[in-house]
Amino acid sequence: MKWRPIASALLLLTSLLCLKANGQGFSPVDAHISSVSGVVLFEGGVGQPGTVASRGLTLAPGNVVDTSGGGRAVVALTDGSIVVVEPGSVVVFKDFHQAGSLRELFDITVGQVRVKINHYAGKPNPYRMNSPTASIAVRGTEFSIQVDSGGQTRVIVYEGAVEVTSLNDPSHGTLIESGQGVLVAPGFDFQLFTPSARELDQRVGDRDRTNNGNLAANGSSDRKSVV
């Protein structure tokens, strides 16, 4: 029958595409808490009892870092990226280990995080983060996300660019570049703004970068990251 050669050809093409996609995938990434100050709780999953977090704790998808008690935590990824969880925050880490094209890093339900996504082996390093109202996609940049108790999300970009998409309308998005900010409120359109000089100065500091570098080197000596 004529359809058999066509079906075989389609199967072969699909297999080649899958191999190509896998070849373009990124190496597995691990995450650890590289520093803790104040009271920080760690939960094995949403709704599970929390324990006191400590430096060196390995994170897995579904784990929660809770700084609502006033603490602060720095999470280091072995690709050189950093997540600083500021006081008063609740962050749920997602399936960041490995993905063909995009890593789901975390969901932030309330509070503030500062994030530095490192270019990995000189290539873009695609990640996505979510708040109650917005999805933030990056490929190697530095920015902050602040979420209030009503779900209003404020994104400020220090370096590079991020794509912010409304969770209510995934077709509606905007590109925010270095020195710019956007406010995403439930039921409202994006509100672009220019951050103050003080806000733009709140990027990941040298101490956070040093902690991350030490942990990445200890955790995986055969991996190289390029800033």
mmCIF file of C-alpha atoms in Angstrom:
data_model
loop_
_atom_site.group_PDB
_atom_site.id
_atom_site.type_symbol
_atom_site.label_atom_id
_atom_site.label_comp_id
_atom_site.label_asym_id
_atom_site.label_seq_id
_atom_site.Cartn_x
_atom_site.Cartn_y
_atom_site.Cartn_z
ATOM 1 C CA MET A 1 0.000 0.000 0.000
ATOM 2 C CA LYS A 2 1.204 3.506 -0.855
ATOM 3 C CA TRP A 3 0.728 4.883 2.656
ATOM 4 C CA ARG A 4 3.359 2.573 4.187
ATOM 5 C CA PRO A 5 6.426 4.289 2.618
ATOM 6 C CA ILE A 6 4.949 7.659 3.580
ATOM 7 C CA ALA A 7 4.344 6.502 7.152
ATOM 8 C CA SER A 8 7.883 5.121 7.364
ATOM 9 C CA ALA A 9 9.320 8.386 6.086
ATOM 10 C CA LEU A 10 7.292 10.385 8.617
ATOM 11 C CA LEU A 11 8.454 8.082 11.411
ATOM 12 C CA LEU A 12 12.077 8.521 10.367
ATOM 13 C CA LEU A 13 11.693 12.308 10.197
ATOM 14 C CA THR A 14 10.100 12.393 13.644
ATOM 15 C CA SER A 15 12.939 10.312 15.082
ATOM 16 C CA LEU A 16 15.564 12.611 13.555
ATOM 17 C CA LEU A 17 13.792 15.664 14.938
ATOM 18 C CA CYS A 18 13.654 14.105 18.401
ATOM 19 C CA LEU A 19 17.354 13.294 18.266
ATOM 20 C CA LYS A 20 18.126 16.832 17.175
ATOM 21 C CA ALA A 21 15.990 18.276 19.950
ATOM 22 C CA ASN A 22 17.684 16.068 22.542
ATOM 23 C CA GLY A 23 21.081 17.059 21.211
ATOM 24 C CA GLN A 24 20.210 20.702 21.732
ATOM 25 C CA GLY A 25 19.032 20.085 25.310
ATOM 26 C CA PHE A 26 20.839 21.471 28.315
ATOM 27 C CA SER A 27 22.880 19.583 30.883
ATOM 28 C CA PRO A 28 21.139 18.667 34.137
ATOM 29 C CA VAL A 29 21.138 21.403 36.769
ATOM 30 C CA ASP A 30 21.186 20.968 40.552
ATOM 31 C CA ALA A 31 20.236 23.579 43.162
ATOM 32 C CA HIS A 32 21.442 24.093 46.727
ATOM 33 C CA ILE A 33 20.929 26.707 49.420
ATOM 34 C CA SER A 34 24.302 28.454 49.465
ATOM 35 C CA SER A 35 23.625 30.827 52.391
ATOM 36 C CA VAL A 36 20.960 31.462 55.025
ATOM 37 C CA SER A 37 20.408 34.366 57.391
ATOM 38 C CA GLY A 38 17.594 34.622 59.929
ATOM 39 C CA VAL A 39 14.720 32.166 60.036
ATOM 40 C CA VAL A 40 14.203 30.280 56.757
ATOM 41 C CA LEU A 41 11.909 27.276 56.504
ATOM 42 C CA PHE A 42 12.221 24.415 54.026
ATOM 43 C CA GLU A 43 9.260 22.259 53.035
ATOM 44 C CA GLY A 44 9.466 19.018 51.066
ATOM 45 C CA GLY A 45 6.303 20.066 49.220
ATOM 46 C CA VAL A 46 3.408 22.491 49.400
ATOM 47 C CA GLY A 47 1.403 21.914 52.587
ATOM 48 C CA GLN A 48 4.010 19.681 54.228
ATOM 49 C CA PRO A 49 5.483 20.584 57.639
ATOM 50 C CA GLY A 50 8.459 22.920 57.431
ATOM 51 C CA THR A 51 11.928 22.423 58.919
ATOM 52 C CA VAL A 52 14.692 24.975 59.448
ATOM 53 C CA ALA A 53 16.743 25.385 56.268
ATOM 54 C CA SER A 54 20.523 25.225 56.373
ATOM 55 C CA ARG A 55 23.424 25.986 54.060
ATOM 56 C CA GLY A 56 24.176 23.207 51.585
ATOM 57 C CA LEU A 57 20.635 21.814 51.542
ATOM 58 C CA THR A 58 19.841 20.263 48.150
ATOM 59 C CA LEU A 59 16.583 21.362 46.519
ATOM 60 C CA ALA A 60 14.296 19.209 44.396
ATOM 61 C CA PRO A 61 11.221 20.015 42.293
ATOM 62 C CA GLY A 62 8.275 20.741 44.583
ATOM 63 C CA ASN A 63 10.397 21.976 47.490
ATOM 64 C CA VAL A 64 9.368 25.240 49.161
ATOM 65 C CA VAL A 65 11.657 27.958 50.575
ATOM 66 C CA ASP A 66 9.732 30.114 53.060
ATOM 67 C CA THR A 67 11.247 33.337 54.422
ATOM 68 C CA SER A 68 8.004 34.727 55.836
ATOM 69 C CA GLY A 69 9.645 34.643 59.288
ATOM 70 C CA GLY A 70 12.030 37.399 58.209
ATOM 71 C CA GLY A 71 14.979 35.346 56.971
ATOM 72 C CA ARG A 72 16.831 35.430 53.680
ATOM 73 C CA ALA A 73 18.206 32.616 51.524
ATOM 74 C CA VAL A 74 20.488 32.402 48.507
ATOM 75 C CA VAL A 75 19.930 29.456 46.154
ATOM 76 C CA ALA A 76 22.811 28.490 43.859
ATOM 77 C CA LEU A 77 22.389 26.477 40.666
ATOM 78 C CA THR A 78 25.261 24.509 39.173
ATOM 79 C CA ASP A 79 24.975 26.398 35.875
ATOM 80 C CA GLY A 80 26.107 29.553 37.718
ATOM 81 C CA SER A 81 22.633 31.053 38.194
ATOM 82 C CA ILE A 82 21.517 32.570 41.517
ATOM 83 C CA VAL A 83 18.133 33.095 43.207
ATOM 84 C CA VAL A 84 18.065 35.425 46.237
ATOM 85 C CA VAL A 85 14.881 34.869 48.282
ATOM 86 C CA GLU A 86 14.248 38.048 50.249
ATOM 87 C CA PRO A 87 12.459 38.216 53.637
ATOM 88 C CA GLY A 88 8.688 37.696 53.581
ATOM 89 C CA SER A 89 8.655 35.390 50.567
ATOM 90 C CA VAL A 90 7.298 31.960 49.650
ATOM 91 C CA VAL A 91 8.920 30.287 46.629
ATOM 92 C CA VAL A 92 8.057 26.861 45.186
ATOM 93 C CA PHE A 93 10.828 25.370 43.050
ATOM 94 C CA LYS A 94 9.711 23.569 39.894
ATOM 95 C CA ASP A 95 11.208 21.064 37.432
ATOM 96 C CA PHE A 96 14.497 22.915 36.891
ATOM 97 C CA HIS A 97 16.764 19.847 36.565
ATOM 98 C CA GLN A 98 16.671 19.325 32.806
ATOM 99 C CA ALA A 99 14.570 20.366 29.833
ATOM 100 C CA GLY A 100 14.903 20.264 26.059
ATOM 101 C CA SER A 101 14.404 23.990 25.602
ATOM 102 C CA LEU A 102 13.056 25.655 28.775
ATOM 103 C CA ARG A 103 13.503 25.082 32.491
ATOM 104 C CA GLU A 104 10.641 25.850 34.873
ATOM 105 C CA LEU A 105 12.586 27.370 37.772
ATOM 106 C CA PHE A 106 10.056 28.447 40.411
ATOM 107 C CA ASP A 107 6.675 29.916 41.336
ATOM 108 C CA ILE A 108 6.655 32.873 43.729
ATOM 109 C CA THR A 109 3.371 33.279 45.588
ATOM 110 C CA VAL A 110 4.336 36.325 47.670
ATOM 111 C CA GLY A 111 7.433 38.381 48.484
ATOM 112 C CA GLN A 112 10.492 39.261 46.439
ATOM 113 C CA VAL A 113 13.290 37.429 44.651
ATOM 114 C CA ARG A 114 16.325 38.705 42.826
ATOM 115 C CA VAL A 115 17.538 36.430 40.048
ATOM 116 C CA LYS A 116 20.721 36.140 38.009
ATOM 117 C CA ILE A 117 20.410 33.634 35.136
ATOM 118 C CA ASN A 118 23.863 32.771 33.866
ATOM 119 C CA HIS A 119 24.673 32.091 30.242
ATOM 120 C CA TYR A 120 25.712 28.432 30.206
ATOM 121 C CA ALA A 121 28.712 27.438 28.065
ATOM 122 C CA GLY A 122 28.335 30.713 26.154
ATOM 123 C CA LYS A 123 24.749 29.950 25.092
ATOM 124 C CA PRO A 124 21.343 31.325 26.092
ATOM 125 C CA ASN A 125 20.002 29.565 29.187
ATOM 126 C CA PRO A 126 16.190 29.583 28.965
ATOM 127 C CA TYR A 127 14.216 29.623 32.215
ATOM 128 C CA ARG A 128 10.653 30.473 33.172
ATOM 129 C CA MET A 129 9.297 31.769 36.487
ATOM 130 C CA ASN A 130 5.666 32.344 37.479
ATOM 131 C CA SER A 131 3.763 34.616 39.847
ATOM 132 C CA PRO A 132 -0.001 34.577 40.487
ATOM 133 C CA THR A 133 -0.520 36.989 37.561
ATOM 134 C CA ALA A 134 2.504 36.726 35.261
ATOM 135 C CA SER A 135 4.915 34.362 33.559
ATOM 136 C CA ILE A 136 8.500 35.611 33.166
ATOM 137 C CA ALA A 137 10.767 34.021 30.539
ATOM 138 C CA VAL A 138 14.516 34.703 30.392
ATOM 139 C CA ARG A 139 17.573 33.450 28.512
ATOM 140 C CA GLY A 140 20.409 34.914 30.567
ATOM 141 C CA THR A 141 19.822 38.129 32.457
ATOM 142 C CA GLU A 142 19.401 39.731 35.886
ATOM 143 C CA PHE A 143 16.114 40.956 37.309
ATOM 144 C CA SER A 144 13.804 41.024 40.334
ATOM 145 C CA ILE A 145 10.214 39.893 40.908
ATOM 146 C CA GLN A 146 8.054 41.333 43.681
ATOM 147 C CA VAL A 147 4.577 39.970 44.467
ATOM 148 C CA ASP A 148 2.167 41.461 47.010
ATOM 149 C CA SER A 149 -0.585 39.670 48.921
ATOM 150 C CA GLY A 150 -3.105 40.445 46.166
ATOM 151 C CA GLY A 151 -0.988 38.837 43.445
ATOM 152 C CA GLN A 152 0.182 42.116 41.900
ATOM 153 C CA THR A 153 3.554 41.476 40.260
ATOM 154 C CA ARG A 154 6.362 43.988 39.778
ATOM 155 C CA VAL A 155 9.308 43.039 37.532
ATOM 156 C CA ILE A 156 12.491 45.122 37.229
ATOM 157 C CA VAL A 157 15.297 44.239 34.793
ATOM 158 C CA TYR A 158 18.886 45.117 35.737
ATOM 159 C CA GLU A 159 20.646 43.483 32.808
ATOM 160 C CA GLY A 160 19.515 41.816 29.582
ATOM 161 C CA ALA A 161 15.791 41.424 28.874
ATOM 162 C CA VAL A 162 12.814 39.367 30.029
ATOM 163 C CA GLU A 163 9.524 38.494 28.369
ATOM 164 C CA VAL A 164 6.541 38.990 30.681
ATOM 165 C CA THR A 165 3.267 37.266 29.778
ATOM 166 C CA SER A 166 -0.130 37.549 31.444
ATOM 167 C CA LEU A 167 -1.331 34.270 32.966
ATOM 168 C CA ASN A 168 -4.929 35.314 32.272
ATOM 169 C CA ASP A 169 -4.133 35.875 28.594
ATOM 170 C CA PRO A 170 -1.001 33.966 27.457
ATOM 171 C CA SER A 171 -1.181 35.681 24.052
ATOM 172 C CA HIS A 172 -0.578 39.030 25.745
ATOM 173 C CA GLY A 173 3.068 39.740 26.532
ATOM 174 C CA THR A 174 5.718 42.431 26.570
ATOM 175 C CA LEU A 175 9.522 42.575 26.418
ATOM 176 C CA ILE A 176 11.223 44.428 29.286
ATOM 177 C CA GLU A 177 14.835 45.481 28.788
ATOM 178 C CA SER A 178 17.618 46.679 31.076
ATOM 179 C CA GLY A 179 16.605 49.672 33.201
ATOM 180 C CA GLN A 180 12.878 49.086 32.694
ATOM 181 C CA GLY A 181 10.060 47.686 34.814
ATOM 182 C CA VAL A 182 6.503 46.430 34.435
ATOM 183 C CA LEU A 183 3.579 46.091 36.836
ATOM 184 C CA VAL A 184 1.085 43.254 36.264
ATOM 185 C CA ALA A 185 -2.087 43.565 38.363
ATOM 186 C CA PRO A 186 -5.076 41.200 38.296
ATOM 187 C CA GLY A 187 -7.619 42.424 35.739
ATOM 188 C CA PHE A 188 -5.418 45.241 34.402
ATOM 189 C CA ASP A 189 -3.140 45.756 31.410
ATOM 190 C CA PHE A 190 0.647 45.899 31.750
ATOM 191 C CA GLN A 191 1.885 49.145 33.277
ATOM 192 C CA LEU A 192 5.422 50.023 32.177
ATOM 193 C CA PHE A 193 7.537 52.207 34.446
ATOM 194 C CA THR A 194 11.076 53.476 34.932
ATOM 195 C CA PRO A 195 12.600 52.181 38.181
ATOM 196 C CA SER A 196 14.316 54.616 40.511
ATOM 197 C CA ALA A 197 18.108 54.642 40.838
ATOM 198 C CA ARG A 198 17.736 52.989 44.246
ATOM 199 C CA GLU A 199 15.628 50.175 42.781
ATOM 200 C CA LEU A 200 18.139 49.588 39.982
ATOM 201 C CA ASP A 201 20.890 49.307 42.565
ATOM 202 C CA GLN A 202 19.219 46.295 44.226
ATOM 203 C CA ARG A 203 20.774 43.679 41.977
ATOM 204 C CA VAL A 204 22.525 40.491 43.033
ATOM 205 C CA GLY A 205 25.566 41.526 45.084
ATOM 206 C CA ASP A 206 29.165 40.376 45.081
ATOM 207 C CA ARG A 207 28.623 38.311 48.247
ATOM 208 C CA ASP A 208 25.823 36.348 46.601
ATOM 209 C CA ARG A 209 27.898 35.769 43.468
ATOM 210 C CA THR A 210 30.853 34.538 45.539
ATOM 211 C CA ASN A 211 28.726 32.077 47.509
ATOM 212 C CA ASN A 212 27.242 30.775 44.284
ATOM 213 C CA GLY A 213 30.617 30.393 42.612
ATOM 214 C CA ASN A 214 32.065 28.442 45.525
ATOM 215 C CA LEU A 215 29.079 26.096 45.702
ATOM 216 C CA ALA A 216 28.986 25.498 41.964
ATOM 217 C CA ALA A 217 32.684 24.666 41.961
ATOM 218 C CA ASN A 218 32.302 22.257 44.866
ATOM 219 C CA GLY A 219 29.151 20.644 43.531
ATOM 220 C CA SER A 220 30.317 20.019 39.991
ATOM 221 C CA SER A 221 33.977 20.451 39.147
ATOM 222 C CA ASP A 222 33.572 19.401 35.530
ATOM 223 C CA ARG A 223 31.054 22.110 34.641
ATOM 224 C CA LYS A 224 32.100 25.516 33.373
ATOM 225 C CA SER A 225 29.874 28.586 33.377
ATOM 226 C CA VAL A 226 30.344 31.776 31.420
ATOM 227 C CA VAL A 227 28.952 35.041 32.776
#
